[in-house]
């Protein structure tokens, strides 16, 4: 362990576990999306996650863990969570799991582009080279080429933009407070509340088995979002997002097992490139900072209003 940043290594392990949890939730989303509208999933699951967050705070006997010192940033993150969740729901309805991953794979590029502006995390040339390689890999992931863009692809792109900015805000908030539960509680409270308003217009009776899937989805999502918030304290956003490309492994397994979706060779090639670029970025983040301070660090206060 000598010579490595132990905090970054812990963050890496948390993100790996996150990918398994969130991929399981994504598979349930695709299953539910075939028979129900988005508000029916998110109104119930969001309420469950809120209850779990509140329950954990009570068990810790620390109600202050649900308070935030960054209300404006938290409100913006909550709004992005609502919009992004709905967009991902319809992206999973329209596209195979592996194709949605095409756009999830673009998130590190977006994070690299915007983390300097929002967080002051500037990348060294080697990290930019890894991001460029990741972009080439993303291009390989399109099963039928760029000319075959559909509405589902546009929705998936929009969803991933929302997800990227939400994660950058999570890292920003994490610099000012360490209450990860608050970052799970408020976005899901917003999601549940907004979806509950639309629920009467789209509600369909759910058998007990489908309700069980909604509960399972909420459980996976609660654990995943908590893990992501904690990991963003240990790794820069541009290093976390490439590592999230491990979701593809789980997506392939779940897609094949439950939806008979087998990715083509070009998708596998693109994934190999994307994951390799992610490994480079994570390794760069794990190296000890040089004495001259040339490694990417926070060089100015973030400009996001608290």
PDB file of C-alpha atoms in Angstrom:
ATOM      1  CA  UNK A   1       0.000   0.000   0.000  1.00  0.00           C
ATOM      2  CA  UNK A   2       3.019   2.290   0.264  1.00  0.00           C
ATOM      3  CA  UNK A   3       3.141   4.980  -2.399  1.00  0.00           C
ATOM      4  CA  UNK A   4      -0.603   4.780  -3.056  1.00  0.00           C
ATOM      5  CA  UNK A   5      -3.299   7.124  -1.863  1.00  0.00           C
ATOM      6  CA  UNK A   6      -5.338   4.958   0.527  1.00  0.00           C
ATOM      7  CA  UNK A   7      -8.271   7.336   0.397  1.00  0.00           C
ATOM      8  CA  UNK A   8      -8.384   7.008  -3.397  1.00  0.00           C
ATOM      9  CA  UNK A   9      -8.138   3.219  -3.096  1.00  0.00           C
ATOM     10  CA  UNK A  10     -11.104   3.177  -0.715  1.00  0.00           C
ATOM     11  CA  UNK A  11     -13.040   5.387  -3.133  1.00  0.00           C
ATOM     12  CA  UNK A  12     -12.256   2.967  -5.954  1.00  0.00           C
ATOM     13  CA  UNK A  13     -13.622   0.006  -3.986  1.00  0.00           C
ATOM     14  CA  UNK A  14     -16.788   1.908  -3.141  1.00  0.00           C
ATOM     15  CA  UNK A  15     -17.383   2.796  -6.787  1.00  0.00           C
ATOM     16  CA  UNK A  16     -16.940  -0.847  -7.848  1.00  0.00           C
ATOM     17  CA  UNK A  17     -19.612  -1.877  -5.362  1.00  0.00           C
ATOM     18  CA  UNK A  18     -21.753   1.037  -6.534  1.00  0.00           C
ATOM     19  CA  UNK A  19     -21.662  -0.252 -10.120  1.00  0.00           C
ATOM     20  CA  UNK A  20     -23.150  -3.579  -9.044  1.00  0.00           C
ATOM     21  CA  UNK A  21     -25.923  -1.925  -7.028  1.00  0.00           C
ATOM     22  CA  UNK A  22     -26.872   0.646  -9.682  1.00  0.00           C
ATOM     23  CA  UNK A  23     -26.786  -1.896 -12.516  1.00  0.00           C
ATOM     24  CA  UNK A  24     -29.225  -4.073 -10.597  1.00  0.00           C
ATOM     25  CA  UNK A  25     -31.488  -1.055 -10.146  1.00  0.00           C
ATOM     26  CA  UNK A  26     -31.176  -0.246 -13.866  1.00  0.00           C
ATOM     27  CA  UNK A  27     -32.244  -3.765 -14.819  1.00  0.00           C
ATOM     28  CA  UNK A  28     -35.336  -3.446 -12.612  1.00  0.00           C
ATOM     29  CA  UNK A  29     -36.057  -0.064 -14.228  1.00  0.00           C
ATOM     30  CA  UNK A  30     -36.017  -1.669 -17.678  1.00  0.00           C
ATOM     31  CA  UNK A  31     -38.331  -4.429 -16.466  1.00  0.00           C
ATOM     32  CA  UNK A  32     -40.824  -2.023 -14.850  1.00  0.00           C
ATOM     33  CA  UNK A  33     -40.685   0.412 -17.786  1.00  0.00           C
ATOM     34  CA  UNK A  34     -42.332  -2.146 -20.043  1.00  0.00           C
ATOM     35  CA  UNK A  35     -45.592  -2.034 -18.104  1.00  0.00           C
ATOM     36  CA  UNK A  36     -45.771   1.155 -16.050  1.00  0.00           C
ATOM     37  CA  UNK A  37     -45.138   4.895 -16.346  1.00  0.00           C
ATOM     38  CA  UNK A  38     -42.195   6.593 -14.636  1.00  0.00           C
ATOM     39  CA  UNK A  39     -44.198   8.207 -11.794  1.00  0.00           C
ATOM     40  CA  UNK A  40     -45.418   4.812 -10.600  1.00  0.00           C
ATOM     41  CA  UNK A  41     -41.873   3.564 -10.045  1.00  0.00           C
ATOM     42  CA  UNK A  42     -40.335   6.741  -8.689  1.00  0.00           C
ATOM     43  CA  UNK A  43     -43.163   7.919  -6.414  1.00  0.00           C
ATOM     44  CA  UNK A  44     -43.042   4.647  -4.453  1.00  0.00           C
ATOM     45  CA  UNK A  45     -39.303   3.926  -4.632  1.00  0.00           C
ATOM     46  CA  UNK A  46     -38.391   7.530  -3.789  1.00  0.00           C
ATOM     47  CA  UNK A  47     -40.611   7.397  -0.707  1.00  0.00           C
ATOM     48  CA  UNK A  48     -38.964   4.136   0.373  1.00  0.00           C
ATOM     49  CA  UNK A  49     -35.467   5.604  -0.017  1.00  0.00           C
ATOM     50  CA  UNK A  50     -36.529   8.683   1.970  1.00  0.00           C
ATOM     51  CA  UNK A  51     -37.853   6.420   4.730  1.00  0.00           C
ATOM     52  CA  UNK A  52     -34.616   4.404   4.749  1.00  0.00           C
ATOM     53  CA  UNK A  53     -32.568   7.611   4.990  1.00  0.00           C
ATOM     54  CA  UNK A  54     -34.693   8.912   7.846  1.00  0.00           C
ATOM     55  CA  UNK A  55     -34.518   5.535   9.594  1.00  0.00           C
ATOM     56  CA  UNK A  56     -30.729   5.439   9.348  1.00  0.00           C
ATOM     57  CA  UNK A  57     -30.541   8.928  10.816  1.00  0.00           C
ATOM     58  CA  UNK A  58     -32.731   7.824  13.719  1.00  0.00           C
ATOM     59  CA  UNK A  59     -30.647   4.705  14.310  1.00  0.00           C
ATOM     60  CA  UNK A  60     -27.529   6.858  14.436  1.00  0.00           C
ATOM     61  CA  UNK A  61     -29.384   9.194  16.802  1.00  0.00           C
ATOM     62  CA  UNK A  62     -28.148  11.998  14.610  1.00  0.00           C
ATOM     63  CA  UNK A  63     -31.071  13.882  13.064  1.00  0.00           C
ATOM     64  CA  UNK A  64     -28.585  16.588  12.086  1.00  0.00           C
ATOM     65  CA  UNK A  65     -27.260  14.145   9.459  1.00  0.00           C
ATOM     66  CA  UNK A  66     -30.230  15.114   7.301  1.00  0.00           C
ATOM     67  CA  UNK A  67     -29.385  18.815   7.477  1.00  0.00           C
ATOM     68  CA  UNK A  68     -27.391  20.571   4.784  1.00  0.00           C
ATOM     69  CA  UNK A  69     -25.207  23.640   4.790  1.00  0.00           C
ATOM     70  CA  UNK A  70     -25.457  23.923   1.002  1.00  0.00           C
ATOM     71  CA  UNK A  71     -29.210  24.345   0.392  1.00  0.00           C
ATOM     72  CA  UNK A  72     -28.913  25.899  -3.070  1.00  0.00           C
ATOM     73  CA  UNK A  73     -26.503  23.289  -4.379  1.00  0.00           C
ATOM     74  CA  UNK A  74     -28.648  20.562  -2.802  1.00  0.00           C
ATOM     75  CA  UNK A  75     -31.789  21.951  -4.421  1.00  0.00           C
ATOM     76  CA  UNK A  76     -30.095  22.011  -7.813  1.00  0.00           C
ATOM     77  CA  UNK A  77     -28.814  18.460  -7.332  1.00  0.00           C
ATOM     78  CA  UNK A  78     -32.336  17.353  -6.352  1.00  0.00           C
ATOM     79  CA  UNK A  79     -33.819  18.925  -9.471  1.00  0.00           C
ATOM     80  CA  UNK A  80     -31.242  17.230 -11.687  1.00  0.00           C
ATOM     81  CA  UNK A  81     -32.022  13.923  -9.982  1.00  0.00           C
ATOM     82  CA  UNK A  82     -35.718  14.253 -10.823  1.00  0.00           C
ATOM     83  CA  UNK A  83     -35.143  15.140 -14.473  1.00  0.00           C
ATOM     84  CA  UNK A  84     -32.318  12.651 -14.947  1.00  0.00           C
ATOM     85  CA  UNK A  85     -34.226   9.762 -13.355  1.00  0.00           C
ATOM     86  CA  UNK A  86     -37.195  10.251 -15.668  1.00  0.00           C
ATOM     87  CA  UNK A  87     -34.906  10.532 -18.691  1.00  0.00           C
ATOM     88  CA  UNK A  88     -33.076   7.325 -17.767  1.00  0.00           C
ATOM     89  CA  UNK A  89     -36.416   5.560 -17.276  1.00  0.00           C
ATOM     90  CA  UNK A  90     -37.474   6.248 -20.850  1.00  0.00           C
ATOM     91  CA  UNK A  91     -33.981   5.586 -22.207  1.00  0.00           C
ATOM     92  CA  UNK A  92     -34.087   2.098 -20.690  1.00  0.00           C
ATOM     93  CA  UNK A  93     -37.547   1.607 -22.191  1.00  0.00           C
ATOM     94  CA  UNK A  94     -36.337   2.507 -25.702  1.00  0.00           C
ATOM     95  CA  UNK A  95     -32.820   1.014 -25.763  1.00  0.00           C
ATOM     96  CA  UNK A  96     -31.038  -2.198 -24.741  1.00  0.00           C
ATOM     97  CA  UNK A  97     -29.000  -1.968 -21.556  1.00  0.00           C
ATOM     98  CA  UNK A  98     -25.710  -2.046 -23.489  1.00  0.00           C
ATOM     99  CA  UNK A  99     -26.737   0.889 -25.679  1.00  0.00           C
ATOM    100  CA  UNK A 100     -27.638   3.028 -22.673  1.00  0.00           C
ATOM    101  CA  UNK A 101     -24.130   2.310 -21.454  1.00  0.00           C
ATOM    102  CA  UNK A 102     -22.861   4.113 -24.568  1.00  0.00           C
ATOM    103  CA  UNK A 103     -23.954   7.359 -22.963  1.00  0.00           C
ATOM    104  CA  UNK A 104     -22.968   6.386 -19.429  1.00  0.00           C
ATOM    105  CA  UNK A 105     -19.492   5.925 -20.922  1.00  0.00           C
ATOM    106  CA  UNK A 106     -19.556   9.568 -22.043  1.00  0.00           C
ATOM    107  CA  UNK A 107     -19.978  10.821 -18.482  1.00  0.00           C
ATOM    108  CA  UNK A 108     -16.218  10.960 -17.710  1.00  0.00           C
ATOM    109  CA  UNK A 109     -15.699  13.158 -20.766  1.00  0.00           C
ATOM    110  CA  UNK A 110     -18.451  15.501 -19.566  1.00  0.00           C
ATOM    111  CA  UNK A 111     -17.040  15.420 -16.033  1.00  0.00           C
ATOM    112  CA  UNK A 112     -13.578  16.276 -17.318  1.00  0.00           C
ATOM    113  CA  UNK A 113     -14.913  19.176 -19.357  1.00  0.00           C
ATOM    114  CA  UNK A 114     -16.960  20.699 -16.552  1.00  0.00           C
ATOM    115  CA  UNK A 115     -15.053  19.784 -13.377  1.00  0.00           C
ATOM    116  CA  UNK A 116     -12.546  22.573 -13.998  1.00  0.00           C
ATOM    117  CA  UNK A 117     -15.294  25.181 -14.275  1.00  0.00           C
ATOM    118  CA  UNK A 118     -17.389  23.905 -11.366  1.00  0.00           C
ATOM    119  CA  UNK A 119     -14.828  22.399  -8.989  1.00  0.00           C
ATOM    120  CA  UNK A 120     -11.424  23.729  -9.989  1.00  0.00           C
ATOM    121  CA  UNK A 121     -10.160  20.184 -10.681  1.00  0.00           C
ATOM    122  CA  UNK A 122      -7.844  20.584 -13.650  1.00  0.00           C
ATOM    123  CA  UNK A 123      -6.451  17.564 -15.445  1.00  0.00           C
ATOM    124  CA  UNK A 124      -2.866  16.882 -16.439  1.00  0.00           C
ATOM    125  CA  UNK A 125      -2.090  16.086 -20.125  1.00  0.00           C
ATOM    126  CA  UNK A 126      -1.923  12.342 -19.404  1.00  0.00           C
ATOM    127  CA  UNK A 127      -5.434  12.426 -17.972  1.00  0.00           C
ATOM    128  CA  UNK A 128      -6.755  14.327 -21.004  1.00  0.00           C
ATOM    129  CA  UNK A 129      -5.164  11.675 -23.241  1.00  0.00           C
ATOM    130  CA  UNK A 130      -7.007   8.980 -21.296  1.00  0.00           C
ATOM    131  CA  UNK A 131     -10.269  10.890 -21.690  1.00  0.00           C
ATOM    132  CA  UNK A 132      -9.671  11.182 -25.450  1.00  0.00           C
ATOM    133  CA  UNK A 133      -9.095   7.432 -25.657  1.00  0.00           C
ATOM    134  CA  UNK A 134     -12.304   6.892 -23.710  1.00  0.00           C
ATOM    135  CA  UNK A 135     -14.184   9.005 -26.247  1.00  0.00           C
ATOM    136  CA  UNK A 136     -12.865   6.822 -29.079  1.00  0.00           C
ATOM    137  CA  UNK A 137     -14.110   3.795 -27.162  1.00  0.00           C
ATOM    138  CA  UNK A 138     -17.523   5.403 -26.765  1.00  0.00           C
ATOM    139  CA  UNK A 139     -17.761   5.862 -30.535  1.00  0.00           C
ATOM    140  CA  UNK A 140     -17.113   2.133 -30.962  1.00  0.00           C
ATOM    141  CA  UNK A 141     -20.023   1.321 -28.681  1.00  0.00           C
ATOM    142  CA  UNK A 142     -22.689   2.430 -31.172  1.00  0.00           C
ATOM    143  CA  UNK A 143     -24.027  -0.811 -32.636  1.00  0.00           C
ATOM    144  CA  UNK A 144     -25.104   0.751 -35.950  1.00  0.00           C
ATOM    145  CA  UNK A 145     -22.976   3.897 -36.157  1.00  0.00           C
ATOM    146  CA  UNK A 146     -23.713   7.535 -35.416  1.00  0.00           C
ATOM    147  CA  UNK A 147     -26.193   7.793 -38.291  1.00  0.00           C
ATOM    148  CA  UNK A 148     -28.597   5.506 -36.432  1.00  0.00           C
ATOM    149  CA  UNK A 149     -29.379   8.031 -33.685  1.00  0.00           C
ATOM    150  CA  UNK A 150     -32.924   7.650 -32.350  1.00  0.00           C
ATOM    151  CA  UNK A 151     -35.098   9.478 -29.834  1.00  0.00           C
ATOM    152  CA  UNK A 152     -33.939   6.960 -27.228  1.00  0.00           C
ATOM    153  CA  UNK A 153     -30.309   7.940 -27.843  1.00  0.00           C
ATOM    154  CA  UNK A 154     -31.113  11.648 -27.441  1.00  0.00           C
ATOM    155  CA  UNK A 155     -32.967  10.958 -24.182  1.00  0.00           C
ATOM    156  CA  UNK A 156     -30.046   8.845 -22.914  1.00  0.00           C
ATOM    157  CA  UNK A 157     -27.584  11.634 -23.737  1.00  0.00           C
ATOM    158  CA  UNK A 158     -29.689  14.158 -21.846  1.00  0.00           C
ATOM    159  CA  UNK A 159     -29.997  11.764 -18.881  1.00  0.00           C
ATOM    160  CA  UNK A 160     -26.243  11.346 -18.657  1.00  0.00           C
ATOM    161  CA  UNK A 161     -25.671  15.103 -18.771  1.00  0.00           C
ATOM    162  CA  UNK A 162     -28.038  15.453 -15.820  1.00  0.00           C
ATOM    163  CA  UNK A 163     -26.261  12.611 -14.024  1.00  0.00           C
ATOM    164  CA  UNK A 164     -22.839  14.142 -14.580  1.00  0.00           C
ATOM    165  CA  UNK A 165     -23.803  17.536 -13.186  1.00  0.00           C
ATOM    166  CA  UNK A 166     -25.553  15.856 -10.257  1.00  0.00           C
ATOM    167  CA  UNK A 167     -22.348  13.996  -9.363  1.00  0.00           C
ATOM    168  CA  UNK A 168     -20.249  17.137  -9.671  1.00  0.00           C
ATOM    169  CA  UNK A 169     -22.632  18.859  -7.280  1.00  0.00           C
ATOM    170  CA  UNK A 170     -22.376  15.892  -4.909  1.00  0.00           C
ATOM    171  CA  UNK A 171     -18.616  16.335  -4.808  1.00  0.00           C
ATOM    172  CA  UNK A 172     -18.996  20.066  -4.264  1.00  0.00           C
ATOM    173  CA  UNK A 173     -21.397  19.516  -1.357  1.00  0.00           C
ATOM    174  CA  UNK A 174     -19.091  16.852   0.053  1.00  0.00           C
ATOM    175  CA  UNK A 175     -16.362  19.462   0.444  1.00  0.00           C
ATOM    176  CA  UNK A 176     -18.507  21.435   2.859  1.00  0.00           C
ATOM    177  CA  UNK A 177     -20.244  18.666   4.817  1.00  0.00           C
ATOM    178  CA  UNK A 178     -19.840  14.944   5.419  1.00  0.00           C
ATOM    179  CA  UNK A 179     -23.484  13.924   5.882  1.00  0.00           C
ATOM    180  CA  UNK A 180     -23.917  11.485   2.998  1.00  0.00           C
ATOM    181  CA  UNK A 181     -27.463  10.671   4.127  1.00  0.00           C
ATOM    182  CA  UNK A 182     -28.601  14.202   3.315  1.00  0.00           C
ATOM    183  CA  UNK A 183     -27.446  13.769  -0.286  1.00  0.00           C
ATOM    184  CA  UNK A 184     -29.587  10.654  -0.540  1.00  0.00           C
ATOM    185  CA  UNK A 185     -32.560  12.053   1.371  1.00  0.00           C
ATOM    186  CA  UNK A 186     -33.269  15.343  -0.418  1.00  0.00           C
ATOM    187  CA  UNK A 187     -32.963  14.228  -4.072  1.00  0.00           C
ATOM    188  CA  UNK A 188     -35.239  11.260  -3.409  1.00  0.00           C
ATOM    189  CA  UNK A 189     -37.702  13.395  -1.462  1.00  0.00           C
ATOM    190  CA  UNK A 190     -37.894  15.700  -4.479  1.00  0.00           C
ATOM    191  CA  UNK A 191     -38.244  12.725  -6.845  1.00  0.00           C
ATOM    192  CA  UNK A 192     -41.010  11.130  -4.805  1.00  0.00           C
ATOM    193  CA  UNK A 193     -42.890  14.398  -4.321  1.00  0.00           C
ATOM    194  CA  UNK A 194     -42.843  15.428  -7.978  1.00  0.00           C
ATOM    195  CA  UNK A 195     -43.770  11.958  -9.210  1.00  0.00           C
ATOM    196  CA  UNK A 196     -46.597  11.701  -6.661  1.00  0.00           C
ATOM    197  CA  UNK A 197     -48.227  14.728  -8.286  1.00  0.00           C
ATOM    198  CA  UNK A 198     -48.338  12.918 -11.632  1.00  0.00           C
ATOM    199  CA  UNK A 199     -49.184   9.490 -10.210  1.00  0.00           C
ATOM    200  CA  UNK A 200     -53.024   9.848 -10.228  1.00  0.00           C
ATOM    201  CA  UNK A 201     -52.954  10.373 -14.012  1.00  0.00           C
ATOM    202  CA  UNK A 202     -50.911   7.270 -14.871  1.00  0.00           C
ATOM    203  CA  UNK A 203     -51.474   4.804 -12.007  1.00  0.00           C
ATOM    204  CA  UNK A 204     -52.090   1.152 -12.842  1.00  0.00           C
ATOM    205  CA  UNK A 205     -52.812  -1.536 -10.232  1.00  0.00           C
ATOM    206  CA  UNK A 206     -49.661  -3.495  -9.402  1.00  0.00           C
ATOM    207  CA  UNK A 207     -49.586  -7.187  -8.455  1.00  0.00           C
ATOM    208  CA  UNK A 208     -47.641  -8.085  -5.330  1.00  0.00           C
ATOM    209  CA  UNK A 209     -44.689  -9.406  -7.366  1.00  0.00           C
ATOM    210  CA  UNK A 210     -44.231  -6.113  -9.220  1.00  0.00           C
ATOM    211  CA  UNK A 211     -44.519  -4.193  -5.971  1.00  0.00           C
ATOM    212  CA  UNK A 212     -41.729  -6.386  -4.643  1.00  0.00           C
ATOM    213  CA  UNK A 213     -39.564  -5.340  -7.605  1.00  0.00           C
ATOM    214  CA  UNK A 214     -40.206  -1.690  -6.742  1.00  0.00           C
ATOM    215  CA  UNK A 215     -39.082  -2.318  -3.157  1.00  0.00           C
ATOM    216  CA  UNK A 216     -35.959  -4.116  -4.425  1.00  0.00           C
ATOM    217  CA  UNK A 217     -35.247  -1.219  -6.774  1.00  0.00           C
ATOM    218  CA  UNK A 218     -35.486   1.242  -3.889  1.00  0.00           C
ATOM    219  CA  UNK A 219     -33.111  -0.848  -1.785  1.00  0.00           C
ATOM    220  CA  UNK A 220     -30.480  -1.102  -4.527  1.00  0.00           C
ATOM    221  CA  UNK A 221     -30.829   2.602  -5.275  1.00  0.00           C
ATOM    222  CA  UNK A 222     -30.484   3.637  -1.626  1.00  0.00           C
ATOM    223  CA  UNK A 223     -27.252   1.684  -1.177  1.00  0.00           C
ATOM    224  CA  UNK A 224     -25.885   2.782  -4.569  1.00  0.00           C
ATOM    225  CA  UNK A 225     -26.463   6.498  -4.062  1.00  0.00           C
ATOM    226  CA  UNK A 226     -25.018   6.416  -0.575  1.00  0.00           C
ATOM    227  CA  UNK A 227     -21.912   4.627  -1.866  1.00  0.00           C
ATOM    228  CA  UNK A 228     -21.518   7.148  -4.687  1.00  0.00           C
ATOM    229  CA  UNK A 229     -21.721  10.150  -2.367  1.00  0.00           C
ATOM    230  CA  UNK A 230     -19.121   8.649  -0.032  1.00  0.00           C
ATOM    231  CA  UNK A 231     -16.804   7.688  -2.919  1.00  0.00           C
ATOM    232  CA  UNK A 232     -16.870  11.253  -4.254  1.00  0.00           C
ATOM    233  CA  UNK A 233     -15.162  12.371  -1.042  1.00  0.00           C
ATOM    234  CA  UNK A 234     -12.188  10.145  -1.860  1.00  0.00           C
ATOM    235  CA  UNK A 235     -11.858  10.459  -5.651  1.00  0.00           C
ATOM    236  CA  UNK A 236     -12.168  13.368  -8.068  1.00  0.00           C
ATOM    237  CA  UNK A 237     -15.317  13.315 -10.197  1.00  0.00           C
ATOM    238  CA  UNK A 238     -13.343  12.680 -13.388  1.00  0.00           C
ATOM    239  CA  UNK A 239     -11.798   9.573 -11.797  1.00  0.00           C
ATOM    240  CA  UNK A 240     -15.051   8.221 -10.348  1.00  0.00           C
ATOM    241  CA  UNK A 241     -17.018   8.396 -13.576  1.00  0.00           C
ATOM    242  CA  UNK A 242     -14.638   6.297 -15.748  1.00  0.00           C
ATOM    243  CA  UNK A 243     -14.554   3.601 -13.089  1.00  0.00           C
ATOM    244  CA  UNK A 244     -18.332   3.511 -13.303  1.00  0.00           C
ATOM    245  CA  UNK A 245     -17.845   1.955 -16.743  1.00  0.00           C
ATOM    246  CA  UNK A 246     -17.600  -1.350 -14.881  1.00  0.00           C
ATOM    247  CA  UNK A 247     -21.382  -1.135 -15.003  1.00  0.00           C
ATOM    248  CA  UNK A 248     -21.094  -2.535 -18.514  1.00  0.00           C
ATOM    249  CA  UNK A 249     -19.964  -5.905 -17.178  1.00  0.00           C
ATOM    250  CA  UNK A 250     -23.041  -6.136 -14.977  1.00  0.00           C
ATOM    251  CA  UNK A 251     -25.280  -4.797 -17.748  1.00  0.00           C
ATOM    252  CA  UNK A 252     -24.098  -7.474 -20.162  1.00  0.00           C
ATOM    253  CA  UNK A 253     -24.717 -10.219 -17.607  1.00  0.00           C
ATOM    254  CA  UNK A 254     -28.127  -8.900 -16.586  1.00  0.00           C
ATOM    255  CA  UNK A 255     -29.143  -8.148 -20.177  1.00  0.00           C
ATOM    256  CA  UNK A 256     -28.239 -11.643 -21.308  1.00  0.00           C
ATOM    257  CA  UNK A 257     -29.848 -13.339 -18.309  1.00  0.00           C
ATOM    258  CA  UNK A 258     -33.159 -11.457 -18.243  1.00  0.00           C
ATOM    259  CA  UNK A 259     -33.630  -9.711 -21.600  1.00  0.00           C
ATOM    260  CA  UNK A 260     -31.764 -11.963 -24.085  1.00  0.00           C
ATOM    261  CA  UNK A 261     -29.536  -9.014 -25.098  1.00  0.00           C
ATOM    262  CA  UNK A 262     -26.112 -10.038 -26.419  1.00  0.00           C
ATOM    263  CA  UNK A 263     -23.795  -7.128 -27.338  1.00  0.00           C
ATOM    264  CA  UNK A 264     -21.994  -7.142 -30.687  1.00  0.00           C
ATOM    265  CA  UNK A 265     -18.210  -7.277 -31.043  1.00  0.00           C
ATOM    266  CA  UNK A 266     -17.896  -3.537 -31.720  1.00  0.00           C
ATOM    267  CA  UNK A 267     -19.568  -2.829 -28.365  1.00  0.00           C
ATOM    268  CA  UNK A 268     -17.151  -5.118 -26.555  1.00  0.00           C
ATOM    269  CA  UNK A 269     -14.196  -3.439 -28.289  1.00  0.00           C
ATOM    270  CA  UNK A 270     -15.424   0.001 -27.326  1.00  0.00           C
ATOM    271  CA  UNK A 271     -15.948  -1.060 -23.743  1.00  0.00           C
ATOM    272  CA  UNK A 272     -12.395  -2.408 -23.555  1.00  0.00           C
ATOM    273  CA  UNK A 273     -11.052   0.989 -24.662  1.00  0.00           C
ATOM    274  CA  UNK A 274     -13.318   2.919 -22.293  1.00  0.00           C
ATOM    275  CA  UNK A 275     -12.442   0.767 -19.291  1.00  0.00           C
ATOM    276  CA  UNK A 276      -8.718   0.979 -20.082  1.00  0.00           C
ATOM    277  CA  UNK A 277      -8.933   4.772 -20.122  1.00  0.00           C
ATOM    278  CA  UNK A 278     -10.768   4.624 -16.808  1.00  0.00           C
ATOM    279  CA  UNK A 279      -8.007   2.541 -15.261  1.00  0.00           C
ATOM    280  CA  UNK A 280      -5.447   5.147 -16.356  1.00  0.00           C
ATOM    281  CA  UNK A 281      -7.477   7.959 -14.791  1.00  0.00           C
ATOM    282  CA  UNK A 282      -7.948   6.104 -11.517  1.00  0.00           C
ATOM    283  CA  UNK A 283      -4.266   5.180 -11.332  1.00  0.00           C
ATOM    284  CA  UNK A 284      -3.342   8.821 -11.932  1.00  0.00           C
ATOM    285  CA  UNK A 285      -5.629   9.838  -9.065  1.00  0.00           C
ATOM    286  CA  UNK A 286      -4.117   7.204  -6.736  1.00  0.00           C
ATOM    287  CA  UNK A 287      -0.518   8.404  -7.125  1.00  0.00           C
ATOM    288  CA  UNK A 288       0.897  10.536  -4.311  1.00  0.00           C
ATOM    289  CA  UNK A 289       0.902  14.250  -5.065  1.00  0.00           C
ATOM    290  CA  UNK A 290       4.270  15.552  -6.325  1.00  0.00           C
ATOM    291  CA  UNK A 291       6.105  18.126  -4.275  1.00  0.00           C
ATOM    292  CA  UNK A 292       5.748  20.755  -6.983  1.00  0.00           C
ATOM    293  CA  UNK A 293       1.965  20.548  -6.740  1.00  0.00           C
ATOM    294  CA  UNK A 294       1.565  19.816 -10.465  1.00  0.00           C
ATOM    295  CA  UNK A 295      -1.096  17.202  -9.899  1.00  0.00           C
ATOM    296  CA  UNK A 296      -4.696  18.267 -10.428  1.00  0.00           C
ATOM    297  CA  UNK A 297      -5.852  19.917  -7.240  1.00  0.00           C
ATOM    298  CA  UNK A 298      -8.393  22.490  -6.182  1.00  0.00           C
ATOM    299  CA  UNK A 299      -6.839  25.796  -7.178  1.00  0.00           C
ATOM    300  CA  UNK A 300      -9.708  28.143  -6.499  1.00  0.00           C
ATOM    301  CA  UNK A 301     -12.918  28.199  -4.552  1.00  0.00           C
ATOM    302  CA  UNK A 302     -15.867  26.737  -6.453  1.00  0.00           C
ATOM    303  CA  UNK A 303     -18.213  29.345  -7.882  1.00  0.00           C
ATOM    304  CA  UNK A 304     -21.425  27.486  -7.126  1.00  0.00           C
ATOM    305  CA  UNK A 305     -23.561  29.431  -4.702  1.00  0.00           C
ATOM    306  CA  UNK A 306     -24.229  27.688  -1.437  1.00  0.00           C
TER     307      UNK A 306
END
